[in-house]
CSV table of C-alpha atoms in Angstrom, one decimal:
chain,number,residue,atom,x,y,z
A,15,GLY,CA,-11.5,-38.9,-150.7
A,16,PRO,CA,-15.0,-37.6,-151.2
A,17,ARG,CA,-18.0,-40.0,-150.2
A,18,GLY,CA,-15.5,-41.9,-148.5
A,19,ARG,CA,-13.8,-43.3,-152.3
A,20,PRO,CA,-10.4,-44.3,-151.6
A,21,ALA,CA,-8.1,-41.6,-153.3
A,22,ALA,CA,-6.6,-44.3,-155.3
A,23,ALA,CA,-9.4,-44.9,-157.3
A,24,SER,CA,-9.3,-41.5,-159.4
A,25,THR,CA,-5.3,-41.6,-159.5
A,26,ILE,CA,-5.8,-45.1,-161.1
A,27,ARG,CA,-8.5,-43.7,-163.8
A,28,ALA,CA,-5.8,-40.7,-164.4
A,29,ALA,CA,-3.4,-42.6,-165.1
A,30,GLU,CA,-5.7,-45.2,-167.6
A,31,ARG,CA,-6.9,-42.3,-169.9
A,32,PRO,CA,-5.5,-42.1,-173.1
A,33,VAL,CA,-2.6,-39.8,-174.9
A,34,PRO,CA,-3.9,-36.6,-175.3
A,35,LEU,CA,-4.7,-35.4,-179.0
A,36,GLY,CA,-1.4,-33.2,-180.4
A,37,VAL,CA,0.8,-35.3,-177.9
A,38,SER,CA,3.2,-37.0,-179.8
A,39,ALA,CA,3.7,-40.9,-178.3
A,40,VAL,CA,7.2,-40.6,-178.7
A,41,GLN,CA,7.4,-38.4,-175.2
A,42,ALA,CA,5.5,-40.8,-173.5
A,43,THR,CA,7.9,-43.8,-174.4
A,44,PRO,CA,11.0,-44.2,-171.8
A,45,ALA,CA,14.5,-43.3,-173.2
A,46,ALA,CA,16.5,-45.8,-174.8
A,47,ALA,CA,18.9,-48.3,-172.7
A,48,PRO,CA,22.5,-46.5,-172.5
A,49,VAL,CA,24.9,-48.8,-174.3
A,50,ARG,CA,28.4,-46.5,-174.1
A,51,LEU,CA,29.9,-44.2,-171.7
A,52,THR,CA,32.8,-41.7,-172.6
A,53,ILE,CA,34.5,-39.3,-170.2
A,54,PRO,CA,37.2,-38.2,-172.3
A,55,SER,CA,38.9,-36.4,-169.4
A,56,ILE,CA,40.1,-39.5,-167.9
A,57,ALA,CA,40.0,-41.6,-170.6
A,58,VAL,CA,37.1,-43.5,-170.0
A,59,ASP,CA,35.3,-45.6,-172.7
A,60,SER,CA,33.1,-48.4,-171.6
A,61,ARG,CA,30.5,-50.2,-173.2
A,62,LEU,CA,27.7,-51.0,-170.7
A,63,GLU,CA,26.3,-53.7,-169.1
A,64,ARG,CA,22.6,-53.9,-167.1
A,65,LEU,CA,22.9,-53.6,-163.5
A,66,GLY,CA,20.3,-55.1,-160.9
A,67,VAL,CA,20.2,-55.0,-157.2
A,68,ARG,CA,21.5,-58.3,-154.7
A,69,ASP,CA,19.7,-60.0,-152.2
A,70,ASP,CA,21.0,-57.2,-149.5
A,71,GLY,CA,19.2,-54.3,-151.3
A,72,ARG,CA,22.6,-52.9,-152.5
A,73,LEU,CA,23.2,-52.5,-156.3
A,74,ALA,CA,25.2,-55.1,-157.9
A,75,ALA,CA,28.7,-54.6,-159.6
A,76,PRO,CA,29.4,-54.8,-163.1
A,77,GLU,CA,30.6,-58.6,-163.5
A,78,ASP,CA,33.4,-57.0,-166.2
A,79,PHE,CA,35.9,-54.7,-164.2
A,80,GLY,CA,36.6,-53.3,-167.7
A,81,ARG,CA,33.2,-52.3,-168.4
A,82,ALA,CA,30.7,-49.9,-166.3
A,83,GLY,CA,27.2,-51.0,-165.5
A,84,TRP,CA,23.7,-49.1,-166.0
A,85,PHE,CA,21.4,-49.4,-163.3
A,86,ALA,CA,18.3,-51.1,-165.3
A,87,ALA,CA,15.8,-50.3,-162.9
A,88,GLY,CA,16.1,-46.2,-162.6
A,89,PRO,CA,15.7,-43.6,-165.2
A,90,ALA,CA,18.1,-44.1,-168.2
A,91,PRO,CA,20.3,-41.3,-169.0
A,92,GLY,CA,18.6,-38.3,-170.9
A,93,GLU,CA,14.9,-39.3,-169.1
A,94,ARG,CA,14.3,-37.2,-166.1
A,95,GLY,CA,15.4,-38.5,-162.8
A,96,PRO,CA,19.0,-39.5,-161.7
A,97,ALA,CA,20.7,-42.2,-163.9
A,98,VAL,CA,23.1,-44.3,-162.0
A,99,ILE,CA,25.9,-45.8,-163.6
A,100,ALA,CA,28.4,-47.7,-161.7
A,101,GLY,CA,31.8,-49.1,-161.8
A,102,HIS,CA,34.9,-50.8,-160.5
A,103,VAL,CA,37.9,-49.0,-159.1
A,104,ASP,CA,40.3,-51.7,-159.4
A,105,SER,CA,40.8,-55.8,-159.9
A,106,ARG,CA,43.6,-57.6,-158.5
A,107,ASP,CA,45.0,-57.5,-161.6
A,108,GLY,CA,45.5,-53.5,-161.4
A,109,PRO,CA,43.0,-50.6,-162.4
A,110,ALA,CA,39.6,-50.7,-163.7
A,111,VAL,CA,37.5,-49.1,-165.8
A,112,PHE,CA,36.6,-46.1,-162.7
A,113,HIS,CA,40.0,-46.0,-161.6
A,114,ARG,CA,40.6,-42.2,-162.8
A,115,LEU,CA,37.1,-41.2,-161.3
A,116,GLY,CA,38.4,-38.8,-158.7
A,117,GLU,CA,40.2,-37.2,-161.2
A,118,LEU,CA,36.7,-35.2,-162.1
A,119,ARG,CA,36.1,-31.9,-161.5
A,120,ALA,CA,32.7,-29.8,-161.8
A,121,GLY,CA,32.9,-28.5,-165.8
A,122,ASP,CA,34.1,-32.0,-167.2
A,123,MET,CA,31.8,-34.0,-169.7
A,124,ILE,CA,29.8,-36.9,-169.9
A,125,GLU,CA,28.6,-38.6,-172.6
A,126,VAL,CA,26.4,-41.8,-173.0
A,127,ALA,CA,25.0,-43.1,-176.2
A,128,ARG,CA,21.9,-44.6,-176.2
A,129,ALA,CA,20.3,-47.5,-178.3
A,130,ASP,CA,18.2,-45.3,-180.2
A,131,GLY,CA,21.5,-43.1,-181.5
A,132,ALA,CA,20.6,-40.3,-179.3
A,133,VAL,CA,23.8,-39.1,-176.9
A,134,ALA,CA,22.9,-37.7,-173.8
A,135,ARG,CA,25.3,-34.9,-172.4
A,136,PHE,CA,26.3,-34.5,-168.8
A,137,ARG,CA,28.3,-31.7,-166.9
A,138,VAL,CA,29.7,-32.8,-163.5
A,139,THR,CA,28.5,-30.8,-161.0
A,140,GLY,CA,30.2,-32.5,-158.3
A,141,VAL,CA,32.5,-35.4,-156.2
A,142,ALA,CA,31.8,-36.7,-153.2
A,143,GLU,CA,33.0,-39.4,-150.8
A,144,ALA,CA,30.9,-41.4,-148.4
A,145,PRO,CA,31.0,-44.4,-146.0
A,146,LYS,CA,29.4,-47.3,-147.4
A,147,ASP,CA,27.6,-47.8,-144.1
A,148,ALA,CA,26.2,-44.0,-144.4
A,149,PHE,CA,25.7,-44.0,-148.1
A,150,PRO,CA,23.5,-41.0,-149.4
A,151,THR,CA,20.8,-42.9,-150.8
A,152,ASP,CA,18.0,-39.8,-151.2
A,153,ALA,CA,20.6,-38.0,-152.7
A,154,VAL,CA,21.8,-40.5,-155.2
A,155,TYR,CA,18.3,-41.7,-155.9
A,156,GLY,CA,16.3,-39.0,-154.8
A,157,PRO,CA,13.8,-37.2,-157.4
A,158,THR,CA,15.6,-34.8,-159.6
A,159,ALA,CA,13.9,-31.7,-161.4
A,160,GLY,CA,15.6,-32.7,-165.0
A,161,PRO,CA,17.9,-35.5,-166.4
A,162,THR,CA,20.6,-36.4,-164.0
A,163,LEU,CA,23.4,-38.7,-164.0
A,164,ARG,CA,25.3,-40.4,-160.8
A,165,LEU,CA,28.9,-42.1,-161.6
A,166,ILE,CA,29.7,-44.6,-158.5
A,167,THR,CA,33.0,-46.4,-157.7
A,168,CYS,CA,35.0,-47.8,-154.5
A,169,THR,CA,37.3,-45.4,-152.5
A,170,GLY,CA,38.8,-44.8,-149.5
A,171,SER,CA,40.7,-47.8,-147.2
A,172,PHE,CA,40.0,-51.1,-148.6
A,173,ASP,CA,38.9,-53.6,-145.5
A,174,ARG,CA,40.8,-56.9,-146.0
A,175,GLU,CA,38.4,-59.0,-144.3
A,176,ALA,CA,35.3,-57.9,-145.4
A,177,ARG,CA,37.2,-57.8,-148.8
A,178,ARG,CA,35.7,-54.9,-150.1
A,179,TYR,CA,36.7,-50.6,-149.7
A,180,ARG,CA,34.8,-48.6,-147.1
A,181,SER,CA,34.0,-46.2,-149.1
A,182,ASN,CA,32.0,-45.0,-152.4
A,183,LEU,CA,32.9,-42.3,-154.7
A,184,ILE,CA,30.1,-40.8,-155.8
A,185,VAL,CA,29.8,-37.8,-158.9
A,186,TYR,CA,26.8,-35.8,-159.4
A,187,ALA,CA,26.2,-34.4,-163.4
A,188,VAL,CA,23.0,-32.5,-164.8
A,189,ALA,CA,21.9,-32.4,-168.4
A,190,ALA,CA,24.5,-30.4,-170.1
């Protein structure tokens, strides 16, 4: 920066400035946590768990096979950026919450109800499959211009030794 000062100093000062007059404080607070996911076209209606990250850096899966989970360290659905919701495709007992995720097509609607009573609505733009060893981290978690949603489950062949699927199914959606 100027006169040998580190550039970070000005960034920190800018962040500490009070909210300007005329800007409601509501806009400055993050969106409320999501509590329920509804996808009418594939009969999904699930309460949402909060998901964290496992020791190996991967997104933790929901504990309940019948429930989807929201990556709580990322944006909430309706906030700018990619909100990520994951769910199992099946369990030893049969189909799980995201069993039919692969049936989604561009234009299908997804709704996420939030704790504040608001509903964030999304429209599917595409469905992709990726090997777990080559997960498209930037495409899923990278910045987006507006609110977006990613739904993730397992797909492809099952590796019996590792006891996991070899691929992920990713549904991309934008605010509707």
